[in-house]
Structure formats: structure tokens, C-alpha cells
PDB file of C-alpha atoms in Angstrom:
ATOM      1  CA  UNK A 146       0.034  -0.010   0.078  1.00  0.00           C
ATOM      2  CA  UNK A 147       1.161   3.340  -1.115  1.00  0.00           C
ATOM      3  CA  UNK A 148       0.375   6.963   0.309  1.00  0.00           C
ATOM      4  CA  UNK A 149      -0.499   8.006  -3.535  1.00  0.00           C
ATOM      5  CA  UNK A 150      -3.160   5.062  -3.373  1.00  0.00           C
ATOM      6  CA  UNK A 151      -4.382   6.693   0.031  1.00  0.00           C
ATOM      7  CA  UNK A 152      -4.521  10.226  -1.847  1.00  0.00           C
ATOM      8  CA  UNK A 153      -6.395   8.559  -5.155  1.00  0.00           C
ATOM      9  CA  UNK A 154      -8.980   6.711  -2.754  1.00  0.00           C
ATOM     10  CA  UNK A 155      -9.556   9.969  -0.467  1.00  0.00           C
ATOM     11  CA  UNK A 156     -10.304  12.344  -3.503  1.00  0.00           C
ATOM     12  CA  UNK A 157     -12.713   9.811  -5.318  1.00  0.00           C
ATOM     13  CA  UNK A 158     -14.669   9.580  -2.126  1.00  0.00           C
ATOM     14  CA  UNK A 159     -14.397  13.333  -1.535  1.00  0.00           C
ATOM     15  CA  UNK A 160     -15.461  14.330  -5.091  1.00  0.00           C
ATOM     16  CA  UNK A 161     -17.944  11.275  -5.223  1.00  0.00           C
ATOM     17  CA  UNK A 162     -16.993  10.498  -9.048  1.00  0.00           C
ATOM     18  CA  UNK A 163     -14.014   8.634 -10.707  1.00  0.00           C
ATOM     19  CA  UNK A 164     -13.650  10.835 -13.869  1.00  0.00           C
ATOM     20  CA  UNK A 165     -13.537  14.306 -11.863  1.00  0.00           C
ATOM     21  CA  UNK A 166     -11.006  12.387  -9.325  1.00  0.00           C
ATOM     22  CA  UNK A 167      -9.132  11.779 -12.336  1.00  0.00           C
ATOM     23  CA  UNK A 168      -9.333  15.325 -13.583  1.00  0.00           C
ATOM     24  CA  UNK A 169      -8.566  16.648 -10.399  1.00  0.00           C
ATOM     25  CA  UNK A 170      -5.662  14.601  -9.737  1.00  0.00           C
ATOM     26  CA  UNK A 171      -4.167  14.858 -13.033  1.00  0.00           C
ATOM     27  CA  UNK A 172      -4.232  10.911 -14.035  1.00  0.00           C
ATOM     28  CA  UNK A 173      -6.095   9.044 -16.798  1.00  0.00           C
ATOM     29  CA  UNK A 174      -9.106   7.420 -15.620  1.00  0.00           C
ATOM     30  CA  UNK A 175      -8.104   3.799 -16.325  1.00  0.00           C
ATOM     31  CA  UNK A 176      -4.874   4.538 -14.256  1.00  0.00           C
ATOM     32  CA  UNK A 177      -6.469   5.682 -11.376  1.00  0.00           C
ATOM     33  CA  UNK A 178      -9.318   2.895 -11.570  1.00  0.00           C
ATOM     34  CA  UNK A 179      -6.455   0.326 -11.628  1.00  0.00           C
ATOM     35  CA  UNK A 180      -4.796   2.057  -8.713  1.00  0.00           C
ATOM     36  CA  UNK A 181      -8.444   1.814  -6.671  1.00  0.00           C
ATOM     37  CA  UNK A 182      -8.667  -1.968  -7.757  1.00  0.00           C
ATOM     38  CA  UNK A 183      -5.223  -2.591  -6.911  1.00  0.00           C
ATOM     39  CA  UNK A 184      -6.049  -1.204  -3.329  1.00  0.00           C
ATOM     40  CA  UNK A 185      -8.793  -3.355  -2.864  1.00  0.00           C
ATOM     41  CA  UNK A 186      -7.173  -6.088  -3.889  1.00  0.00           C
ATOM     42  CA  UNK A 187      -4.494  -5.298  -1.261  1.00  0.00           C
ATOM     43  CA  UNK A 188      -7.218  -5.176   1.268  1.00  0.00           C
ATOM     44  CA  UNK A 189      -9.288  -7.902   0.079  1.00  0.00           C
ATOM     45  CA  UNK A 190     -12.595  -5.501   0.099  1.00  0.00           C
ATOM     46  CA  UNK A 191     -14.661  -3.646  -1.738  1.00  0.00           C
ATOM     47  CA  UNK A 192     -14.044  -0.109  -0.758  1.00  0.00           C
ATOM     48  CA  UNK A 193     -16.354   1.772  -3.383  1.00  0.00           C
ATOM     49  CA  UNK A 194     -19.716   1.216  -4.917  1.00  0.00           C
ATOM     50  CA  UNK A 195     -20.559   2.030  -8.293  1.00  0.00           C
ATOM     51  CA  UNK A 196     -23.712   3.700  -9.157  1.00  0.00           C
ATOM     52  CA  UNK A 197     -24.885   5.609 -11.869  1.00  0.00           C
ATOM     53  CA  UNK A 198     -24.603   8.898  -9.973  1.00  0.00           C
ATOM     54  CA  UNK A 199     -20.981   8.037  -9.238  1.00  0.00           C
ATOM     55  CA  UNK A 200     -19.295   6.401  -6.504  1.00  0.00           C
ATOM     56  CA  UNK A 201     -19.977   5.843  -2.587  1.00  0.00           C
ATOM     57  CA  UNK A 202     -18.026   4.727   0.041  1.00  0.00           C
ATOM     58  CA  UNK A 203     -19.052   1.288   1.151  1.00  0.00           C
ATOM     59  CA  UNK A 204     -19.399   0.571   4.888  1.00  0.00           C
ATOM     60  CA  UNK A 205     -15.734  -0.971   4.714  1.00  0.00           C
ATOM     61  CA  UNK A 206     -14.632   2.191   2.758  1.00  0.00           C
ATOM     62  CA  UNK A 207     -16.175   4.593   5.054  1.00  0.00           C
ATOM     63  CA  UNK A 208     -14.267   3.318   7.617  1.00  0.00           C
ATOM     64  CA  UNK A 209     -10.793   3.211   5.580  1.00  0.00           C
ATOM     65  CA  UNK A 210     -11.794   6.813   4.495  1.00  0.00           C
ATOM     66  CA  UNK A 211     -11.446   8.211   7.690  1.00  0.00           C
ATOM     67  CA  UNK A 212      -8.216   6.514   8.862  1.00  0.00           C
ATOM     68  CA  UNK A 213      -6.935   7.329   5.377  1.00  0.00           C
ATOM     69  CA  UNK A 214      -7.154  10.941   5.997  1.00  0.00           C
ATOM     70  CA  UNK A 215      -5.630  10.685   9.334  1.00  0.00           C
ATOM     71  CA  UNK A 216      -2.776   8.790   7.853  1.00  0.00           C
ATOM     72  CA  UNK A 217      -2.013  11.263   5.274  1.00  0.00           C
ATOM     73  CA  UNK A 218      -2.614  14.477   7.724  1.00  0.00           C
ATOM     74  CA  UNK A 219       0.042  12.618   9.460  1.00  0.00           C
ATOM     75  CA  UNK A 220       2.287  12.157   6.381  1.00  0.00           C
ATOM     76  CA  UNK A 221       2.075  15.793   6.018  1.00  0.00           C
ATOM     77  CA  UNK A 222       3.051  16.857   9.077  1.00  0.00           C
ATOM     78  CA  UNK A 223       6.460  14.647   8.881  1.00  0.00           C
ATOM     79  CA  UNK A 224       7.189  16.601   5.670  1.00  0.00           C
ATOM     80  CA  UNK A 225       6.484  19.886   7.551  1.00  0.00           C
ATOM     81  CA  UNK A 226       8.441  18.872  10.463  1.00  0.00           C
ATOM     82  CA  UNK A 227      11.512  17.688   8.409  1.00  0.00           C
ATOM     83  CA  UNK A 228      11.274  20.844   6.226  1.00  0.00           C
ATOM     84  CA  UNK A 229      11.042  22.815   9.061  1.00  0.00           C
ATOM     85  CA  UNK A 230      13.602  21.313  11.782  1.00  0.00           C
ATOM     86  CA  UNK A 231      16.661  23.416  12.485  1.00  0.00           C
ATOM     87  CA  UNK A 232      20.079  22.518  12.503  1.00  0.00           C
ATOM     88  CA  UNK A 233      22.110  23.929  15.157  1.00  0.00           C
ATOM     89  CA  UNK A 234      25.556  23.537  16.207  1.00  0.00           C
ATOM     90  CA  UNK A 235      28.882  25.459  15.751  1.00  0.00           C
ATOM     91  CA  UNK A 236      30.673  25.612  12.549  1.00  0.00           C
ATOM     92  CA  UNK A 237      34.631  26.676  12.188  1.00  0.00           C
ATOM     93  CA  UNK A 238      35.268  28.373   8.832  1.00  0.00           C
ATOM     94  CA  UNK A 239      38.720  29.570   8.143  1.00  0.00           C
ATOM     95  CA  UNK A 240      39.333  32.461   5.027  1.00  0.00           C
ATOM     96  CA  UNK A 241      42.352  34.142   3.944  1.00  0.00           C
ATOM     97  CA  UNK A 242      42.331  37.955   4.137  1.00  0.00           C
ATOM     98  CA  UNK A 243      41.747  38.318   0.245  1.00  0.00           C
ATOM     99  CA  UNK A 244      38.948  35.739   0.411  1.00  0.00           C
ATOM    100  CA  UNK A 245      37.208  37.197   3.346  1.00  0.00           C
ATOM    101  CA  UNK A 246      37.205  40.404   1.932  1.00  0.00           C
ATOM    102  CA  UNK A 247      34.308  39.191  -0.582  1.00  0.00           C
ATOM    103  CA  UNK A 248      32.864  35.957   0.832  1.00  0.00           C
ATOM    104  CA  UNK A 249      32.900  36.553   4.299  1.00  0.00           C
ATOM    105  CA  UNK A 250      29.761  39.060   4.895  1.00  0.00           C
ATOM    106  CA  UNK A 251      27.878  37.172   2.070  1.00  0.00           C
ATOM    107  CA  UNK A 252      28.645  33.627   3.880  1.00  0.00           C
ATOM    108  CA  UNK A 253      27.307  35.001   7.297  1.00  0.00           C
ATOM    109  CA  UNK A 254      24.198  36.555   5.613  1.00  0.00           C
ATOM    110  CA  UNK A 255      23.173  33.444   3.578  1.00  0.00           C
ATOM    111  CA  UNK A 256      23.763  31.005   6.466  1.00  0.00           C
ATOM    112  CA  UNK A 257      21.706  33.399   8.966  1.00  0.00           C
ATOM    113  CA  UNK A 258      18.743  33.233   6.366  1.00  0.00           C
ATOM    114  CA  UNK A 259      19.132  29.362   5.892  1.00  0.00           C
ATOM    115  CA  UNK A 260      20.288  28.094   8.951  1.00  0.00           C
ATOM    116  CA  UNK A 261      19.739  30.471  11.693  1.00  0.00           C
ATOM    117  CA  UNK A 262      20.428  28.185  14.605  1.00  0.00           C
ATOM    118  CA  UNK A 263      23.736  27.360  13.073  1.00  0.00           C
ATOM    119  CA  UNK A 264      26.465  29.820  14.763  1.00  0.00           C
ATOM    120  CA  UNK A 265      29.548  30.625  12.571  1.00  0.00           C
ATOM    121  CA  UNK A 266      33.056  30.946  13.620  1.00  0.00           C
ATOM    122  CA  UNK A 267      34.807  32.674  11.037  1.00  0.00           C
ATOM    123  CA  UNK A 268      38.624  32.691  11.138  1.00  0.00           C
ATOM    124  CA  UNK A 269      40.512  34.776   8.889  1.00  0.00           C
ATOM    125  CA  UNK A 270      44.130  34.110   8.562  1.00  0.00           C
ATOM    126  CA  UNK A 271      46.882  33.723   6.183  1.00  0.00           C
ATOM    127  CA  UNK A 272      46.240  30.363   4.143  1.00  0.00           C
ATOM    128  CA  UNK A 273      49.544  28.569   5.548  1.00  0.00           C
ATOM    129  CA  UNK A 274      47.820  28.830   9.300  1.00  0.00           C
ATOM    130  CA  UNK A 275      44.387  27.986   7.994  1.00  0.00           C
ATOM    131  CA  UNK A 276      46.229  24.650   6.361  1.00  0.00           C
ATOM    132  CA  UNK A 277      47.900  24.413   9.949  1.00  0.00           C
ATOM    133  CA  UNK A 278      44.144  24.649  11.548  1.00  0.00           C
ATOM    134  CA  UNK A 279      42.732  22.375   9.116  1.00  0.00           C
ATOM    135  CA  UNK A 280      45.224  19.486  10.007  1.00  0.00           C
ATOM    136  CA  UNK A 281      45.247  20.197  13.756  1.00  0.00           C
ATOM    137  CA  UNK A 282      41.063  20.166  13.173  1.00  0.00           C
ATOM    138  CA  UNK A 283      40.464  23.377  14.461  1.00  0.00           C
ATOM    139  CA  UNK A 284      38.607  24.357  11.398  1.00  0.00           C
ATOM    140  CA  UNK A 285      36.035  21.941   9.969  1.00  0.00           C
ATOM    141  CA  UNK A 286      36.191  24.012   6.589  1.00  0.00           C
ATOM    142  CA  UNK A 287      38.451  26.643   4.764  1.00  0.00           C
ATOM    143  CA  UNK A 288      39.213  27.946   1.627  1.00  0.00           C
ATOM    144  CA  UNK A 289      42.524  27.004   0.450  1.00  0.00           C
ATOM    145  CA  UNK A 290      44.868  27.846  -2.771  1.00  0.00           C
ATOM    146  CA  UNK A 291      47.776  24.863  -1.804  1.00  0.00           C
ATOM    147  CA  UNK A 292      45.876  21.322  -1.754  1.00  0.00           C
ATOM    148  CA  UNK A 293      48.986  19.467  -1.536  1.00  0.00           C
ATOM    149  CA  UNK A 294      48.359  18.064   2.094  1.00  0.00           C
ATOM    150  CA  UNK A 295      44.805  16.876   0.622  1.00  0.00           C
ATOM    151  CA  UNK A 296      44.809  13.320   1.345  1.00  0.00           C
ATOM    152  CA  UNK A 297      43.247  13.408   4.794  1.00  0.00           C
ATOM    153  CA  UNK A 298      40.941  16.149   3.438  1.00  0.00           C
ATOM    154  CA  UNK A 299      37.804  16.430   1.406  1.00  0.00           C
ATOM    155  CA  UNK A 300      38.291  18.860  -1.818  1.00  0.00           C
ATOM    156  CA  UNK A 301      35.944  20.904  -3.849  1.00  0.00           C
ATOM    157  CA  UNK A 302      37.673  22.867  -6.704  1.00  0.00           C
ATOM    158  CA  UNK A 303      36.000  26.122  -6.665  1.00  0.00           C
ATOM    159  CA  UNK A 304      37.690  29.049  -9.093  1.00  0.00           C
ATOM    160  CA  UNK A 305      40.367  30.290 -10.945  1.00  0.00           C
ATOM    161  CA  UNK A 306      41.396  33.911  -9.779  1.00  0.00           C
ATOM    162  CA  UNK A 307      43.723  36.268 -11.907  1.00  0.00           C
ATOM    163  CA  UNK A 308      46.473  38.084 -10.687  1.00  0.00           C
ATOM    164  CA  UNK A 309      47.273  41.987 -10.990  1.00  0.00           C
ATOM    165  CA  UNK A 310      50.546  43.883 -10.523  1.00  0.00           C
ATOM    166  CA  UNK A 311      49.375  46.252  -7.806  1.00  0.00           C
ATOM    167  CA  UNK A 312      51.303  49.713  -7.929  1.00  0.00           C
ATOM    168  CA  UNK A 313      51.130  52.909  -5.793  1.00  0.00           C
ATOM    169  CA  UNK A 314      49.132  55.563  -8.280  1.00  0.00           C
ATOM    170  CA  UNK A 315      51.425  57.878 -10.444  1.00  0.00           C
ATOM    171  CA  UNK A 316      50.782  61.465 -10.112  1.00  0.00           C
ATOM    172  CA  UNK A 317      48.530  62.353 -13.068  1.00  0.00           C
ATOM    173  CA  UNK A 318      47.588  58.898 -13.625  1.00  0.00           C
ATOM    174  CA  UNK A 319      44.185  57.376 -13.288  1.00  0.00           C
ATOM    175  CA  UNK A 320      44.051  54.847 -10.957  1.00  0.00           C
ATOM    176  CA  UNK A 321      40.983  52.836 -11.570  1.00  0.00           C
ATOM    177  CA  UNK A 322      41.433  53.284 -15.800  1.00  0.00           C
ATOM    178  CA  UNK A 323      44.648  51.465 -15.021  1.00  0.00           C
ATOM    179  CA  UNK A 324      42.599  48.483 -14.342  1.00  0.00           C
ATOM    180  CA  UNK A 325      42.326  47.748 -17.917  1.00  0.00           C
ATOM    181  CA  UNK A 326      45.875  47.582 -18.420  1.00  0.00           C
ATOM    182  CA  UNK A 327      47.674  44.243 -18.686  1.00  0.00           C
ATOM    183  CA  UNK A 328      51.286  43.135 -17.707  1.00  0.00           C
ATOM    184  CA  UNK A 329      53.394  40.115 -18.530  1.00  0.00           C
ATOM    185  CA  UNK A 330      55.162  38.288 -15.690  1.00  0.00           C
ATOM    186  CA  UNK A 331      58.678  39.002 -17.630  1.00  0.00           C
ATOM    187  CA  UNK A 332      57.701  43.012 -17.055  1.00  0.00           C
ATOM    188  CA  UNK A 333      58.244  41.943 -13.103  1.00  0.00           C
ATOM    189  CA  UNK A 334      61.628  41.913 -13.533  1.00  0.00           C
ATOM    190  CA  UNK A 335      63.651  44.646 -11.251  1.00  0.00           C
ATOM    191  CA  UNK A 336      60.234  45.822 -10.186  1.00  0.00           C
ATOM    192  CA  UNK A 337      60.242  46.533  -6.299  1.00  0.00           C
ATOM    193  CA  UNK A 338      57.846  44.102  -4.635  1.00  0.00           C
ATOM    194  CA  UNK A 339      56.537  43.368  -1.432  1.00  0.00           C
ATOM    195  CA  UNK A 340      54.644  39.660  -0.751  1.00  0.00           C
ATOM    196  CA  UNK A 341      53.466  37.485   1.653  1.00  0.00           C
ATOM    197  CA  UNK A 342      56.295  35.036   2.940  1.00  0.00           C
ATOM    198  CA  UNK A 343      56.762  31.919   1.215  1.00  0.00           C
ATOM    199  CA  UNK A 344      54.643  29.631   3.773  1.00  0.00           C
ATOM    200  CA  UNK A 345      51.068  30.961   1.983  1.00  0.00           C
ATOM    201  CA  UNK A 346      49.152  30.154  -1.087  1.00  0.00           C
ATOM    202  CA  UNK A 347      49.745  33.248  -3.160  1.00  0.00           C
ATOM    203  CA  UNK A 348      53.486  33.389  -2.401  1.00  0.00           C
ATOM    204  CA  UNK A 349      54.214  29.839  -3.602  1.00  0.00           C
ATOM    205  CA  UNK A 350      51.866  30.190  -6.926  1.00  0.00           C
ATOM    206  CA  UNK A 351      53.873  33.183  -7.549  1.00  0.00           C
ATOM    207  CA  UNK A 352      56.970  31.765  -6.767  1.00  0.00           C
ATOM    208  CA  UNK A 353      56.236  29.079  -9.283  1.00  0.00           C
ATOM    209  CA  UNK A 354      55.424  31.030 -11.701  1.00  0.00           C
ATOM    210  CA  UNK A 355      58.589  33.076 -11.468  1.00  0.00           C
ATOM    211  CA  UNK A 356      60.575  30.399 -11.548  1.00  0.00           C
ATOM    212  CA  UNK A 357      59.208  28.803 -14.433  1.00  0.00           C
ATOM    213  CA  UNK A 358      59.834  32.564 -16.322  1.00  0.00           C
ATOM    214  CA  UNK A 359      63.415  32.150 -15.026  1.00  0.00           C
ATOM    215  CA  UNK A 360      62.541  35.618 -13.310  1.00  0.00           C
ATOM    216  CA  UNK A 361      64.233  35.907  -9.907  1.00  0.00           C
ATOM    217  CA  UNK A 362      61.945  38.840  -8.048  1.00  0.00           C
ATOM    218  CA  UNK A 363      62.967  42.040  -6.465  1.00  0.00           C
ATOM    219  CA  UNK A 364      61.769  41.531  -2.572  1.00  0.00           C
ATOM    220  CA  UNK A 365      62.064  44.719  -0.453  1.00  0.00           C
ATOM    221  CA  UNK A 366      59.586  43.554   2.138  1.00  0.00           C
ATOM    222  CA  UNK A 367      57.784  40.450   3.086  1.00  0.00           C
ATOM    223  CA  UNK A 368      54.499  41.187   5.099  1.00  0.00           C
ATOM    224  CA  UNK A 369      51.929  38.686   6.120  1.00  0.00           C
ATOM    225  CA  UNK A 370      49.153  41.192   6.922  1.00  0.00           C
ATOM    226  CA  UNK A 371      46.822  42.278   3.998  1.00  0.00           C
ATOM    227  CA  UNK A 372      46.001  45.498   5.466  1.00  0.00           C
ATOM    228  CA  UNK A 373      49.558  46.297   6.505  1.00  0.00           C
ATOM    229  CA  UNK A 374      50.733  44.863   2.923  1.00  0.00           C
ATOM    230  CA  UNK A 375      48.415  47.110   1.000  1.00  0.00           C
ATOM    231  CA  UNK A 376      49.167  50.140   3.070  1.00  0.00           C
ATOM    232  CA  UNK A 377      52.755  49.836   2.159  1.00  0.00           C
ATOM    233  CA  UNK A 378      51.988  49.999  -1.226  1.00  0.00           C
ATOM    234  CA  UNK A 379      49.390  53.233  -0.746  1.00  0.00           C
ATOM    235  CA  UNK A 380      52.405  54.544   0.534  1.00  0.00           C
ATOM    236  CA  UNK A 381      54.808  54.088  -2.118  1.00  0.00           C
ATOM    237  CA  UNK A 382      57.212  51.946  -0.941  1.00  0.00           C
ATOM    238  CA  UNK A 383      56.450  49.112  -3.720  1.00  0.00           C
ATOM    239  CA  UNK A 384      54.404  47.015  -5.558  1.00  0.00           C
ATOM    240  CA  UNK A 385      52.613  43.928  -5.053  1.00  0.00           C
ATOM    241  CA  UNK A 386      51.070  41.059  -6.708  1.00  0.00           C
ATOM    242  CA  UNK A 387      47.386  40.029  -5.348  1.00  0.00           C
ATOM    243  CA  UNK A 388      44.255  38.805  -7.023  1.00  0.00           C
ATOM    244  CA  UNK A 389      41.332  41.464  -7.654  1.00  0.00           C
ATOM    245  CA  UNK A 390      40.017  41.211  -3.926  1.00  0.00           C
ATOM    246  CA  UNK A 391      42.616  42.395  -2.404  1.00  0.00           C
ATOM    247  CA  UNK A 392      41.852  45.899  -3.604  1.00  0.00           C
ATOM    248  CA  UNK A 393      38.684  45.779  -1.145  1.00  0.00           C
ATOM    249  CA  UNK A 394      40.941  46.337   1.402  1.00  0.00           C
ATOM    250  CA  UNK A 395      41.863  49.661   0.382  1.00  0.00           C
ATOM    251  CA  UNK A 396      39.668  52.719   1.004  1.00  0.00           C
ATOM    252  CA  UNK A 397      39.382  54.623  -2.302  1.00  0.00           C
ATOM    253  CA  UNK A 398      41.589  52.214  -4.193  1.00  0.00           C
ATOM    254  CA  UNK A 399      40.949  53.626  -7.493  1.00  0.00           C
ATOM    255  CA  UNK A 400      42.431  56.859  -6.567  1.00  0.00           C
ATOM    256  CA  UNK A 401      45.534  55.434  -4.630  1.00  0.00           C
ATOM    257  CA  UNK A 402      46.264  52.506  -6.436  1.00  0.00           C
ATOM    258  CA  UNK A 403      46.839  51.528 -10.152  1.00  0.00           C
ATOM    259  CA  UNK A 404      46.883  47.984 -11.178  1.00  0.00           C
ATOM    260  CA  UNK A 405      46.903  45.699 -14.382  1.00  0.00           C
ATOM    261  CA  UNK A 406      46.427  42.221 -15.087  1.00  0.00           C
ATOM    262  CA  UNK A 407      49.097  39.613 -15.170  1.00  0.00           C
ATOM    263  CA  UNK A 408      48.341  37.772 -18.604  1.00  0.00           C
ATOM    264  CA  UNK A 409      50.675  34.558 -18.632  1.00  0.00           C
ATOM    265  CA  UNK A 410      48.293  31.869 -19.437  1.00  0.00           C
ATOM    266  CA  UNK A 411      49.860  29.666 -16.413  1.00  0.00           C
ATOM    267  CA  UNK A 412      49.847  32.467 -13.640  1.00  0.00           C
ATOM    268  CA  UNK A 413      46.820  32.655 -11.307  1.00  0.00           C
ATOM    269  CA  UNK A 414      45.396  31.052  -8.072  1.00  0.00           C
ATOM    270  CA  UNK A 415      43.133  28.241  -7.784  1.00  0.00           C
ATOM    271  CA  UNK A 416      40.802  28.112  -4.915  1.00  0.00           C
ATOM    272  CA  UNK A 417      39.737  24.992  -3.294  1.00  0.00           C
ATOM    273  CA  UNK A 418      37.003  24.393  -0.701  1.00  0.00           C
ATOM    274  CA  UNK A 419      38.856  21.873   1.759  1.00  0.00           C
ATOM    275  CA  UNK A 420      37.479  20.436   4.907  1.00  0.00           C
ATOM    276  CA  UNK A 421      37.686  17.191   7.221  1.00  0.00           C
ATOM    277  CA  UNK A 422      36.386  14.175   5.833  1.00  0.00           C
ATOM    278  CA  UNK A 423      32.711  13.672   5.338  1.00  0.00           C
ATOM    279  CA  UNK A 424      32.424  11.402   8.250  1.00  0.00           C
ATOM    280  CA  UNK A 425      34.065  13.660  10.408  1.00  0.00           C
ATOM    281  CA  UNK A 426      31.944  16.771   9.568  1.00  0.00           C
ATOM    282  CA  UNK A 427      28.841  17.522  11.759  1.00  0.00           C
ATOM    283  CA  UNK A 428      25.347  18.062   9.497  1.00  0.00           C
ATOM    284  CA  UNK A 429      25.605  21.540  10.245  1.00  0.00           C
ATOM    285  CA  UNK A 430      29.011  21.419   8.811  1.00  0.00           C
ATOM    286  CA  UNK A 431      27.746  19.505   5.779  1.00  0.00           C
ATOM    287  CA  UNK A 432      25.047  22.179   5.453  1.00  0.00           C
ATOM    288  CA  UNK A 433      27.682  25.161   5.765  1.00  0.00           C
ATOM    289  CA  UNK A 434      29.930  23.543   3.196  1.00  0.00           C
ATOM    290  CA  UNK A 435      26.729  23.709   0.325  1.00  0.00           C
ATOM    291  CA  UNK A 436      26.087  27.409   1.404  1.00  0.00           C
ATOM    292  CA  UNK A 437      29.487  28.399   1.082  1.00  0.00           C
ATOM    293  CA  UNK A 438      29.823  26.902  -2.451  1.00  0.00           C
ATOM    294  CA  UNK A 439      26.568  28.432  -3.304  1.00  0.00           C
ATOM    295  CA  UNK A 440      27.459  31.876  -2.356  1.00  0.00           C
ATOM    296  CA  UNK A 441      30.782  31.544  -4.159  1.00  0.00           C
ATOM    297  CA  UNK A 442      28.847  30.710  -7.283  1.00  0.00           C
ATOM    298  CA  UNK A 443      26.542  33.510  -6.896  1.00  0.00           C
ATOM    299  CA  UNK A 444      29.464  36.031  -6.208  1.00  0.00           C
ATOM    300  CA  UNK A 445      31.040  35.116  -9.499  1.00  0.00           C
ATOM    301  CA  UNK A 446      28.172  34.996 -11.458  1.00  0.00           C
ATOM    302  CA  UNK A 447      26.987  38.149 -10.471  1.00  0.00           C
ATOM    303  CA  UNK A 448      30.356  40.094 -10.688  1.00  0.00           C
ATOM    304  CA  UNK A 449      30.579  40.803  -7.476  1.00  0.00           C
ATOM    305  CA  UNK A 450      34.020  38.276  -7.571  1.00  0.00           C
ATOM    306  CA  UNK A 451      35.900  39.846 -10.180  1.00  0.00           C
ATOM    307  CA  UNK A 452      38.897  38.824 -11.762  1.00  0.00           C
ATOM    308  CA  UNK A 453      37.499  35.279 -11.144  1.00  0.00           C
ATOM    309  CA  UNK A 454      36.148  31.710 -13.184  1.00  0.00           C
ATOM    310  CA  UNK A 455      34.818  29.115 -11.616  1.00  0.00           C
ATOM    311  CA  UNK A 456      35.537  25.655 -11.609  1.00  0.00           C
ATOM    312  CA  UNK A 457      32.573  23.397 -12.872  1.00  0.00           C
ATOM    313  CA  UNK A 458      33.122  20.691 -10.446  1.00  0.00           C
ATOM    314  CA  UNK A 459      30.917  19.968  -7.876  1.00  0.00           C
ATOM    315  CA  UNK A 460      29.278  23.748  -8.532  1.00  0.00           C
TER     316      UNK A 460
END
């Protein structure tokens, strides 16, 4: 016996007509008759009495009708209870400073809307620190750029980001207009740069690209704080290489900075959503992982995450 058979039977009794019930249920009448006959066969009793005026329930059919109505109400309540049940608990998510600029607030907003009883613990740090925290199980999820230690993780590729040469704005030059200019990696030769240290994803990515191009960077400082690094560039101390979202850390960036896309085909930063293995994640953490991936997709497709291209894998 199936719930749909109960629904069919109840509707036939309510409408008093097999043909009207078939129309209401969007079924062929012969299909509806077949289902009712099958139900009667399973119960080994006749439930409906056919007449020239339609159908009426037999005594057994009337008793079954009342219980079927109750069963259907209980089934609907069960569905509503499942849909309305709220996940709860705390989920820790690690974001690199550049990622946090564009993803942090949208993720909090989406989680509050979809899972208001789940409390987010957001950690903003350099990607190397986030890797260590994930390995130490101090984080449930993290968006990382280097997945070399992924053997113990669940890894979902998210997007590829372009990299930009970001420099202090030159006198008389428009800052924002420079965003349309392009740069080749070879042009970084001799350019004073401030970069994060080698333990972090962006630096590892850039070092590998520079080594392939046989370019030794002119490094004037290493700074593991994005805000401090961008302040140093704004102060005219040197240039840097960053994804576009790093500009979000600078007030009036288009007036203080100029930037150009590095167009070499093998220069870019991969972002992946890394987590503990699925069997170690709580239901709340599993739900948060889905929401985070949805946020990334929406941000890229609406243009809010500029310089990024989605990787169509599990997204």
C-alpha cells in the first residue's frame, strides 16, 4: 500500500466521481481505476460502490476513508517537520584575508537566512596558518589555495583567480582606469615588490610562476598582513601581486592605486573548499559547505567577485 493510493482513494470519495477525481489528480481515468482496484485487492474488500450517479464508499470504504485521511495528515505533518527542523551547532570556517573581503559577509548573511541556529566561527588568517589549523582539526572548513596535503581532506575546487600587479598611483595617472591595462610576468623583472612569506598560498603560486619564467623577484619586504601590505603599497614603498579582491581592503583604491592584469596563461590562483572528511563533519558543517559553495557561485556569476572564473566541479 502506498501513500499515493490513499490520496487517490480519498479524493475519489471526496468528489464522488472517478472521472472528476482523475481530472483533479491529473491522471488518466483508467490509471486511477487500476490503482483503486489494486488497493481493494490488497485489502481483500470492496471500498467503493459504483452507481449511475458516481461512486460512494461501502461501509468498509467509509471506515478506511476516515483512517486514510488521518494517515495523510500525519504524513503531511512529518514532511513539514522535516522541512522546518533547524540544524544547530557551531561550524568553524577559515578564510584567507583576500577571500574574507569578498566572501565573509555574504556567507554570514546566507547562513543566517538558511540556518539561523547554526553559529559560524569565522577565522581570517594567511592560508598557511589555515592549513595547519585544518590539519589540527581546529577548523571544519577552509578555502585554501594549496591542496598539497589533501590526502586527509575532502576537496572541492571552487574557482580560478587572475593575479594583478598592484602599484602606487602615479601622479597625474588615473587609478581605476589602469585596471584595464595588462602586464606580462617578464615585466616584473626589477620591479620592487612586497609579498607575503613563502609559507602561504599566493606566494607559493607566484614563486612557481616566476621560477618557470626564470625571473628572480626584487623583494623589498615580506608582510603577512594584507592590510599592512596594502598600506605599504599605498604609501609608495613598492608594488605587490594580488588577486582583484585584495583591493577591497583599500579605502578609495581607485584613487590611491593602479593595477594591471598579469596575462601569462599559467599565472593564477586556484581556490578550493577543503574540509575534514565527510564522516568527521557534523550535519551543520555539511550544510555550511553547501551554502559556502552556493555563495561563491553567486558572487562570481553576479560579478561581485571580479577576476574570478568558476571551476565547474560539484558546483
